[in-house]
DNA sequence: CTCTTTGCAAAGAGTTTGCAGGGTG
DNA sequence: CACCCTGCAAACTCTTTGCAAAGAG
């Protein structure tokens, strides 16, 4: 039996905040951004709703940065650049990654339902700081 | 000041176990494999040494699967296929990913020191099980 | 003998979960 | 008014850390 989904201000606010954010926030980042507007918001609710979004396929996990899972409401195939210095996560326009899915299916015999390409290093801002 | 590194049976055993493993094990997986041979091995030691390997660049993190970080002693550029069903992590022969590094540096203005490409889905074995 | 490495166990950090109360349809 | 959703806090899991003892050079 599948549970009926009811609307909720909090849930919509969480999704909207994630959709608007360009920095692929973690649960805690979303929480502290929404807290001022929803003073009685709880961190558990953020986690619970993120799990719902993931289950519905409306949100995707970008990976774990510094121990925290990072999320993205842009589910179209694209890559990320993760700065190991400041933890920033940037979008990267990836060239035809979709084609590679079939290649991997042929190689492994499995079924590919998604991919994630991420580059790591130091972002432009951190390079400047480090260069000092 | 940099600390002098001394040899240690445990450390070498951990690295060797990781180098031999083809399943990109987690700290706990390595621990339980080595435990029979080194009964007084401690999980903390495995974590500590993995951190050393990562720092030395001798080992690479493949990402977090089901909450556990997975490691790979093969630091050459290659992609992975992660089964979201059983958690298996398989190697994939990735086509010229190196070339993409420069492209990303041009796009972001940062410096790329590594990349990680992973595909997710269901592996061949899980497909069979699911098909039943 | 000096300094690194380890075992053990406690501490931390991030995430999940149980329960009673509030919200939605 | 039935059932979903939330706040709160405790519980859990994975990882890190402090300390005294063991090991390497």
XYZ file of N, CA and C in Angstrom, chain B residues 28-91:
192
model
N 35.450 -0.877 7.072
C 34.962 -2.030 7.828
C 35.170 -3.342 7.060
N 35.009 -3.301 5.737
C 35.225 -4.502 4.937
C 36.685 -4.937 5.053
N 37.606 -3.988 4.973
C 39.022 -4.311 5.108
C 39.294 -4.878 6.491
N 38.701 -4.244 7.473
C 38.899 -4.672 8.860
C 38.504 -6.124 9.059
N 37.322 -6.487 8.609
C 36.855 -7.855 8.868
C 37.640 -8.880 8.052
N 38.244 -8.434 6.943
C 39.055 -9.366 6.166
C 40.395 -9.609 6.825
N 40.944 -8.587 7.464
C 42.270 -8.699 8.061
C 42.212 -9.245 9.482
N 41.074 -9.082 10.104
C 40.917 -9.494 11.507
C 41.362 -10.935 11.782
N 40.980 -11.904 10.950
C 41.392 -13.286 11.197
C 42.910 -13.437 11.231
N 43.596 -12.692 10.348
C 45.047 -12.820 10.269
C 45.742 -11.971 11.337
N 45.125 -10.865 11.715
C 45.682 -9.987 12.744
C 44.614 -9.782 13.819
N 44.505 -10.738 14.716
C 43.411 -10.737 15.702
C 43.364 -9.471 16.559
N 44.498 -8.816 16.721
C 44.498 -7.637 17.588
C 44.388 -6.341 16.773
N 43.982 -6.485 15.512
C 43.813 -5.298 14.674
C 42.615 -4.493 15.169
N 42.750 -3.189 15.096
C 41.657 -2.329 15.540
C 41.105 -1.529 14.364
N 39.797 -1.309 14.392
C 39.148 -0.573 13.308
C 39.727 0.828 13.179
N 40.068 1.421 14.297
C 40.658 2.752 14.280
C 41.940 2.784 13.472
N 42.725 1.734 13.565
C 43.978 1.656 12.821
C 43.715 1.631 11.328
N 42.678 0.914 10.919
C 42.334 0.868 9.506
C 41.988 2.278 9.028
N 41.144 2.971 9.773
C 40.771 4.335 9.412
C 41.999 5.239 9.373
N 42.844 5.127 10.380
C 44.018 5.989 10.451
C 44.922 5.780 9.254
N 45.128 4.529 8.878
C 46.019 4.262 7.772
C 45.402 4.628 6.428
N 44.111 4.455 6.301
C 43.456 4.872 5.067
C 43.642 6.374 4.879
N 43.549 7.115 5.976
C 43.745 8.563 5.900
C 45.157 8.885 5.445
N 46.120 8.087 5.910
C 47.511 8.281 5.503
C 47.654 8.022 4.003
N 47.079 6.922 3.546
C 47.174 6.579 2.124
C 46.549 7.671 1.268
N 45.406 8.146 1.685
C 44.734 9.208 0.941
C 45.613 10.444 0.871
N 46.215 10.778 2.005
C 47.086 11.949 2.055
C 48.305 11.799 1.156
N 48.818 10.601 1.078
C 49.979 10.338 0.237
C 49.601 10.166 -1.223
N 48.300 10.081 -1.483
C 47.856 9.914 -2.861
C 48.019 8.496 -3.377
N 48.212 7.550 -2.471
C 48.385 6.164 -2.890
C 47.056 5.436 -3.015
N 46.027 6.065 -2.479
C 44.697 5.477 -2.499
C 43.710 6.585 -2.796
N 42.610 6.204 -3.397
C 41.611 7.183 -3.796
C 40.245 6.768 -3.269
N 39.433 7.749 -2.951
C 38.084 7.432 -2.498
C 37.158 7.338 -3.692
N 36.382 6.284 -3.723
C 35.487 6.049 -4.851
C 34.133 6.709 -4.620
N 33.910 7.120 -3.386
C 32.626 7.729 -3.042
C 31.995 7.015 -1.864
N 30.826 7.456 -1.514
C 30.132 6.870 -0.369
C 28.972 6.023 -0.841
N 28.962 4.758 -0.467
C 27.895 3.858 -0.850
C 27.188 3.366 0.405
N 25.915 3.637 0.491
C 25.137 3.221 1.669
C 25.778 3.711 2.959
N 26.229 4.935 2.936
C 26.776 5.535 4.143
C 28.225 5.215 4.443
N 28.807 4.286 3.683
C 30.193 3.925 3.938
C 31.096 4.379 2.796
N 32.220 4.981 3.157
C 33.171 5.418 2.145
C 33.904 4.212 1.584
N 34.083 4.205 0.261
C 34.743 3.078 -0.395
C 36.052 3.538 -1.005
N 37.070 2.670 -0.933
C 38.411 3.053 -1.358
C 38.938 2.203 -2.509
N 39.913 2.767 -3.220
C 40.505 2.077 -4.356
C 42.000 2.367 -4.386
N 42.808 1.302 -4.464
C 44.253 1.485 -4.516
C 44.713 1.708 -5.955
N 43.799 1.585 -6.894
C 44.132 1.858 -8.293
C 43.847 3.330 -8.553
N 44.934 4.128 -8.576
C 44.752 5.570 -8.693
C 44.743 6.056 -10.142
N 44.875 5.108 -11.084
C 44.812 5.535 -12.481
C 43.387 5.948 -12.806
N 43.235 6.882 -13.738
C 41.897 7.391 -14.033
C 40.988 6.331 -14.637
N 39.948 5.996 -13.940
C 38.961 5.063 -14.462
C 37.640 5.312 -13.756
N 36.566 4.864 -14.357
C 35.248 5.116 -13.796
C 34.731 3.910 -13.031
N 33.613 4.102 -12.341
C 33.031 3.013 -11.569
C 31.547 2.868 -11.830
N 31.089 1.664 -11.621
C 29.663 1.402 -11.722
C 29.193 0.934 -10.361
N 28.291 1.690 -9.775
C 27.822 1.379 -8.421
C 26.413 0.813 -8.468
N 26.261 -0.416 -7.999
C 24.935 -1.025 -7.969
C 24.189 -0.525 -6.746
N 23.097 0.158 -6.993
C 22.341 0.720 -5.861
C 21.510 -0.353 -5.184
N 21.543 -1.536 -5.764
C 20.787 -2.653 -5.204
C 21.625 -3.408 -4.176
N 22.824 -3.844 -4.557
C 23.648 -4.633 -3.645
C 24.874 -3.870 -3.145
N 25.106 -2.675 -3.687
C 26.238 -1.880 -3.216
C 27.561 -2.239 -3.860
N 27.534 -3.182 -4.790
C 28.744 -3.591 -5.488
C 29.346 -2.398 -6.242
N 30.645 -2.336 -6.311
C 31.307 -1.282 -7.077
C 32.221 -1.927 -8.098
N 31.946 -1.712 -9.383
C 32.726 -2.332 -10.444
C 33.543 -1.296 -11.202
N 34.685 -1.736 -11.738
C 35.484 -0.836 -12.563
C 34.866 -0.729 -13.948
